[in-house]
Coordinates of C-alpha atoms in Angstrom, one line a residue:
M1 CA -65.9 7.8 159.7
E2 CA -67.4 6.4 162.9
M3 CA -65.2 5.2 165.6
N4 CA -65.9 3.8 169.1
I5 CA -63.0 4.2 171.3
A6 CA -62.5 2.7 174.7
L7 CA -60.8 4.8 177.6
L8 CA -58.9 3.3 180.2
P9 CA -57.3 6.1 182.1
G10 CA -55.7 3.6 184.8
D11 CA -53.7 5.2 187.7
G12 CA -51.8 8.0 188.5
I13 CA -51.4 10.6 186.1
G14 CA -53.4 8.4 183.6
P15 CA -56.5 10.2 183.8
E16 CA -55.2 13.5 183.5
V17 CA -53.1 12.7 180.3
I18 CA -56.0 10.8 178.8
A19 CA -58.2 14.0 179.2
Q20 CA -55.8 15.9 177.1
A21 CA -55.7 13.2 174.4
V22 CA -59.3 13.1 174.4
K23 CA -59.8 17.0 173.8
V24 CA -57.2 16.4 170.9
V25 CA -59.2 13.4 169.5
K26 CA -62.5 15.4 169.5
A27 CA -61.0 18.4 167.9
I28 CA -59.8 16.1 165.2
G29 CA -63.3 14.5 164.7
Q30 CA -64.8 17.9 164.6
K31 CA -62.4 19.2 161.9
F32 CA -62.5 16.0 159.7
G33 CA -66.4 15.4 160.3
H34 CA -65.8 12.1 162.1
Q35 CA -68.3 10.7 164.8
I36 CA -66.2 9.5 167.8
S37 CA -67.8 7.9 170.8
F38 CA -65.7 6.9 174.0
K39 CA -66.7 4.5 176.9
E40 CA -64.5 4.5 179.9
G41 CA -63.4 1.4 182.1
L42 CA -61.3 0.6 185.1
V43 CA -57.7 -1.0 185.0
G44 CA -55.0 -1.5 187.2
A45 CA -55.1 -0.4 190.8
S46 CA -58.0 1.8 190.4
A47 CA -59.8 -1.3 189.2
I48 CA -58.4 -3.3 192.3
D49 CA -59.8 -1.0 194.6
A50 CA -63.1 -1.0 193.1
T51 CA -63.8 -4.4 192.1
G52 CA -60.8 -6.4 193.4
D53 CA -59.7 -7.3 189.9
P54 CA -57.0 -5.2 187.9
Y55 CA -58.9 -6.2 184.6
P56 CA -62.5 -7.1 185.2
D57 CA -64.8 -8.6 182.6
A58 CA -66.8 -5.2 182.3
T59 CA -63.6 -3.5 180.9
H60 CA -62.8 -6.3 178.8
E61 CA -66.0 -6.3 177.1
I62 CA -65.6 -2.5 176.6
C63 CA -62.4 -2.8 174.9
A64 CA -63.2 -6.0 172.9
A65 CA -66.4 -3.9 171.3
S66 CA -64.3 -0.9 170.4
D67 CA -62.4 0.1 167.4
A68 CA -59.2 1.2 169.4
V69 CA -58.4 1.6 173.0
L70 CA -56.5 4.8 174.8
F71 CA -54.7 3.7 177.8
G72 CA -53.2 5.8 180.5
A73 CA -50.8 4.0 182.9
I74 CA -51.0 1.4 185.5
G75 CA -49.0 1.2 189.0
D76 CA -49.7 2.2 192.4
P77 CA -46.9 2.3 195.2
K78 CA -49.0 0.5 197.7
Y79 CA -48.5 -2.6 195.2
D80 CA -45.0 -1.7 194.2
N81 CA -43.8 -1.6 198.0
D82 CA -45.4 -5.1 198.9
P83 CA -43.8 -8.0 196.8
K84 CA -46.1 -10.6 198.6
A85 CA -49.3 -8.6 197.1
K86 CA -51.3 -11.7 195.6
V87 CA -53.1 -9.2 193.2
R88 CA -51.1 -6.5 191.4
P89 CA -52.0 -3.8 188.9
E90 CA -49.4 -5.0 186.4
Q91 CA -51.5 -8.3 186.2
G92 CA -54.2 -6.4 184.6
L93 CA -52.0 -5.3 181.9
L94 CA -50.7 -8.7 181.0
R95 CA -54.1 -10.3 181.1
M96 CA -55.5 -7.4 178.8
R97 CA -53.0 -7.9 176.3
Q98 CA -53.7 -11.9 176.4
K99 CA -57.5 -11.5 176.1
L100 CA -57.6 -8.9 173.5
G101 CA -54.7 -10.9 171.5
L102 CA -52.4 -7.7 171.5
F103 CA -49.2 -9.6 170.5
A104 CA -47.0 -6.8 168.8
N105 CA -45.8 -3.7 170.9
V106 CA -44.3 -1.0 168.5
R107 CA -42.4 1.6 170.1
P108 CA -40.8 4.2 167.8
T109 CA -37.8 6.2 168.9
F110 CA -37.5 9.9 167.2
T111 CA -36.0 13.1 168.2
F112 CA -37.6 16.6 168.2
P113 CA -35.6 19.4 166.9
S114 CA -36.4 21.8 169.8
L115 CA -35.6 19.2 172.4
V116 CA -32.3 17.4 170.8
H117 CA -30.2 19.0 173.3
K118 CA -31.8 17.4 176.2
S119 CA -30.6 14.0 175.1
P120 CA -28.0 12.3 177.2
L121 CA -26.4 11.3 173.9
K122 CA -24.0 13.6 171.8
L123 CA -25.6 15.8 169.4
D124 CA -24.0 14.0 166.4
R125 CA -25.2 10.6 167.6
V126 CA -29.1 11.4 168.1
E127 CA -29.9 14.1 165.9
G128 CA -31.9 12.5 163.3
V129 CA -32.5 9.3 165.0
D130 CA -35.7 7.5 163.7
F131 CA -36.3 3.8 164.5
V132 CA -39.1 1.3 165.8
F133 CA -39.2 -1.5 167.8
F134 CA -41.5 -4.4 167.1
R135 CA -41.6 -6.4 170.7
E136 CA -43.6 -9.7 170.9
L137 CA -45.9 -9.1 173.9
T138 CA -47.9 -12.3 174.7
G139 CA -45.3 -15.2 174.8
G140 CA -41.9 -15.5 176.2
I141 CA -40.7 -15.8 179.9
Y142 CA -43.5 -13.6 181.1
F143 CA -46.2 -16.2 180.2
G144 CA -44.4 -19.4 180.0
E145 CA -45.3 -22.2 182.3
P146 CA -44.1 -23.8 184.4
R147 CA -43.1 -21.0 187.0
G148 CA -42.8 -20.7 190.9
R149 CA -40.6 -21.7 193.7
N150 CA -39.2 -25.1 195.2
E151 CA -41.2 -26.3 198.4
Q152 CA -38.3 -24.8 200.4
G153 CA -38.7 -21.3 198.6
T154 CA -35.0 -21.3 198.0
K155 CA -35.3 -21.6 194.2
A156 CA -37.3 -19.8 191.9
F157 CA -37.9 -20.6 188.1
D158 CA -39.6 -19.0 184.8
T159 CA -39.9 -20.8 181.7
N160 CA -39.2 -19.1 178.4
V161 CA -41.4 -20.5 175.7
Y162 CA -42.0 -19.4 171.9
S163 CA -43.7 -21.1 168.9
K164 CA -42.9 -20.5 165.3
E165 CA -46.4 -19.1 164.9
E166 CA -45.8 -16.4 167.4
I167 CA -42.7 -15.4 165.7
V168 CA -44.1 -15.4 162.2
R169 CA -46.8 -12.8 163.0
L170 CA -44.6 -10.5 164.8
A171 CA -41.8 -10.8 162.0
R172 CA -44.2 -10.2 159.2
M173 CA -45.3 -6.7 161.1
G174 CA -41.6 -6.0 161.3
F175 CA -40.9 -6.6 157.6
E176 CA -43.9 -5.0 156.3
A177 CA -43.1 -1.9 158.5
A178 CA -39.4 -1.9 156.9
Q179 CA -40.5 -2.1 153.5
K180 CA -42.4 1.3 154.4
R181 CA -39.3 2.9 156.0
R182 CA -35.6 2.5 155.2
K183 CA -36.0 -1.3 154.2
L184 CA -33.6 -2.5 157.1
L185 CA -34.7 -4.9 159.7
T186 CA -32.8 -6.0 162.7
C187 CA -33.6 -9.4 164.4
V188 CA -32.5 -9.1 168.1
D189 CA -31.9 -12.4 169.7
K190 CA -29.4 -14.5 171.7
A191 CA -29.2 -17.3 169.7
N192 CA -25.4 -18.1 170.7
V193 CA -27.1 -19.2 174.0
M194 CA -30.9 -20.0 174.0
A195 CA -32.7 -22.4 172.1
T196 CA -35.9 -20.0 171.7
S197 CA -33.4 -17.3 170.2
R198 CA -32.2 -20.1 167.7
L199 CA -35.7 -20.5 166.7
W200 CA -36.2 -16.8 166.3
R201 CA -33.3 -16.4 164.0
E202 CA -34.3 -19.6 162.0
T203 CA -37.8 -18.3 161.5
V204 CA -36.7 -14.7 160.5
Q205 CA -34.5 -16.1 157.9
E206 CA -36.9 -18.4 156.3
L207 CA -39.1 -15.2 156.0
A208 CA -36.5 -13.2 154.8
A209 CA -37.0 -14.8 151.4
E210 CA -40.4 -13.3 151.0
Y211 CA -39.1 -9.8 151.5
P212 CA -36.0 -9.5 149.1
D213 CA -36.3 -5.9 149.1
V214 CA -35.4 -5.6 152.9
K215 CA -32.0 -6.0 154.0
V216 CA -31.8 -8.4 157.4
E217 CA -29.2 -8.1 160.2
Y218 CA -29.1 -10.4 163.1
E219 CA -27.5 -9.0 166.4
F220 CA -27.2 -10.3 169.8
V221 CA -29.3 -8.2 172.3
D222 CA -26.2 -7.4 174.2
A223 CA -24.6 -5.9 171.3
V224 CA -27.7 -4.0 170.9
A225 CA -28.0 -2.5 174.1
M226 CA -24.4 -1.1 173.4
R227 CA -25.1 0.1 169.9
L228 CA -28.3 1.8 170.9
I229 CA -25.9 4.2 172.8
Q230 CA -23.1 3.9 170.5
W231 CA -24.8 4.7 167.3
P232 CA -28.5 4.6 167.3
K233 CA -29.0 5.8 163.8
A234 CA -27.8 2.6 162.7
Y235 CA -31.1 1.2 163.1
D236 CA -34.6 1.3 161.2
V237 CA -36.8 -1.5 162.3
L238 CA -36.1 -3.9 165.2
I239 CA -37.9 -7.1 166.1
T240 CA -37.4 -8.9 169.3
E241 CA -38.9 -11.0 172.0
N242 CA -40.8 -10.1 175.3
L243 CA -38.1 -9.5 177.6
F244 CA -35.5 -8.2 175.4
G245 CA -38.0 -5.7 173.9
D246 CA -39.0 -4.7 177.4
I247 CA -35.5 -3.8 178.5
L248 CA -34.3 -2.3 174.9
T249 CA -37.4 0.0 174.5
D250 CA -36.9 1.3 178.0
E251 CA -33.1 2.2 176.9
A252 CA -34.4 3.4 173.6
S253 CA -37.0 5.9 175.2
V254 CA -34.4 8.1 176.9
I255 CA -32.4 8.9 173.7
S256 CA -35.0 11.7 172.8
G257 CA -34.5 13.5 176.2
S258 CA -37.9 13.0 177.6
M259 CA -39.8 9.8 178.3
G260 CA -42.6 12.1 178.4
L261 CA -42.8 12.4 174.6
M262 CA -42.9 8.8 173.5
P263 CA -45.9 6.9 172.4
S264 CA -46.7 3.6 171.6
A265 CA -48.9 1.0 170.2
S266 CA -50.0 -2.6 170.7
L267 CA -51.5 -4.5 167.8
G268 CA -53.3 -7.5 167.3
S269 CA -55.7 -9.0 164.7
D270 CA -58.8 -7.1 165.8
V271 CA -58.5 -4.5 168.8
K272 CA -55.6 -2.0 169.2
L273 CA -54.2 -0.2 171.7
F274 CA -52.5 3.1 172.2
E275 CA -50.5 4.5 175.0
P276 CA -47.6 6.5 176.3
I277 CA -44.6 4.7 177.5
H278 CA -44.3 6.6 180.8
G279 CA -45.7 5.1 183.9
S280 CA -48.1 6.1 186.5
Y281 CA -45.9 8.9 188.0
P282 CA -48.0 8.7 191.3
Q283 CA -46.1 11.9 192.8
A284 CA -47.5 14.0 190.4
A285 CA -51.0 12.8 190.2
G286 CA -54.0 15.3 190.8
K287 CA -51.4 18.1 190.3
D288 CA -52.0 19.2 186.8
I289 CA -48.1 19.2 186.0
A290 CA -47.7 15.8 183.9
N291 CA -46.5 16.0 180.4
P292 CA -49.6 14.9 178.1
L293 CA -47.8 15.0 174.9
A294 CA -46.9 11.1 174.7
T295 CA -50.5 10.2 175.0
V296 CA -51.4 12.8 172.3
L297 CA -48.8 11.4 169.9
S298 CA -50.3 7.7 171.0
A299 CA -53.6 9.2 169.9
A300 CA -51.9 10.0 166.7
M301 CA -50.7 6.7 166.2
M302 CA -54.0 5.6 166.7
F303 CA -55.4 7.7 163.9
E304 CA -53.0 6.0 161.7
Y305 CA -52.7 2.3 162.8
A306 CA -56.4 1.7 163.8
F307 CA -58.1 3.9 161.1
D308 CA -55.3 4.4 158.3
L309 CA -56.0 8.2 158.7
K310 CA -52.4 9.6 158.1
E311 CA -53.6 13.1 157.6
E312 CA -55.2 13.2 161.0
A313 CA -52.3 11.7 162.6
N314 CA -49.8 14.0 160.7
L315 CA -52.0 17.2 162.0
I316 CA -51.5 16.0 165.7
S317 CA -47.9 15.3 165.3
D318 CA -47.3 18.7 163.7
I319 CA -49.2 20.6 166.4
V320 CA -47.4 18.7 169.1
N321 CA -44.1 19.9 167.4
L322 CA -45.5 23.4 167.3
S323 CA -46.3 23.3 171.1
L324 CA -42.7 22.2 171.7
T325 CA -41.4 25.1 169.6
E326 CA -43.4 27.7 171.1
G327 CA -42.8 26.6 174.6
I328 CA -46.4 25.6 175.4
V329 CA -45.2 22.5 177.7
T330 CA -45.3 21.5 181.1
E331 CA -42.6 21.7 184.1
D332 CA -40.7 18.8 183.0
I333 CA -39.2 20.5 179.7
A334 CA -40.0 24.1 180.3
E335 CA -36.2 24.8 181.1
G336 CA -36.6 27.7 183.1
G337 CA -39.6 29.1 180.8
K338 CA -43.1 29.4 181.8
A339 CA -44.4 25.7 182.9
Y340 CA -48.2 25.1 181.6
K341 CA -50.3 22.9 183.4
T342 CA -51.6 19.6 181.8
S343 CA -55.0 20.8 181.2
E344 CA -53.5 24.2 179.6
V345 CA -51.6 21.9 177.1
G346 CA -54.4 20.1 176.2
D347 CA -56.6 22.9 175.6
W348 CA -53.8 24.8 173.3
L349 CA -53.1 21.7 171.1
A350 CA -57.1 21.2 170.5
S351 CA -57.5 24.9 169.8
K352 CA -54.6 24.9 167.2
I353 CA -56.2 21.9 165.5
L354 CA -59.5 23.8 165.2
G355 CA -57.9 27.1 164.3

């Protein structure tokens, strides 16, 4: 198969972890006979520094012409610490999602047998956890208009807006995923308070009739926030709006014991983007110590979701599990054992795939 992959390393540790994912992708291409080409673009703080724009037109053209996008991280302290900055790295991420039509963020949460003891939750609560969030990405309060402040600057306002069409396309993805999993879908909303949530619940109730094999549950977002900690194994597929999903998926990410291990995908009708859930971690940038496994597992998601190549995806996941079992890991999860460099982990993973 021929694959054109856009690389957006971004900021901080992004370039280092993307480099390891590229090693793994190249090894998969060699092993399975795929022809894979890469084209790199600027995004985030690095793009602002070079062009003044966090998501330049040239980068968008690279992404739009690709089959899939591998994305590193966005963020830089010089912008984080300046609340009055008019151009921010995160604006590039929001604009990229909107322009590429990436309306669904897919965030799995699962545990690794060799690391389950690192979870902040008790073993009986966390062992065997395996659920996935489908978060709507391009609507809601992050994009709604009007927004701003009054003339005196003493009041600020944001607008939460959703259309039925936006809800339907996200919910269908969730239902279809549930059919392939444990056939349980949870709609997360705040329908007792918010009009947009009532539209979410009504729309999902209507769609449920088309998926009679899927059991549907409806829970308020505050209840889900508690139950994710109390009994995370109760969930299979969860669907929710942009703001709720942003918060809950970060809460869920710590269940596995390390944010450095969790991948994600952002899906649309055409281009699909894959990225680790961790941030740019600028303190570690350039030190060759960052954990690349979340980015490598994002590449595994790419083979499955973008190219429907499950054998390749499963091989990457198996090799990552092997690296954890054998202790070929970076300092964040070495636990007193030998800590390998970021580049050494990438080399080891690629060699195991080819071996």
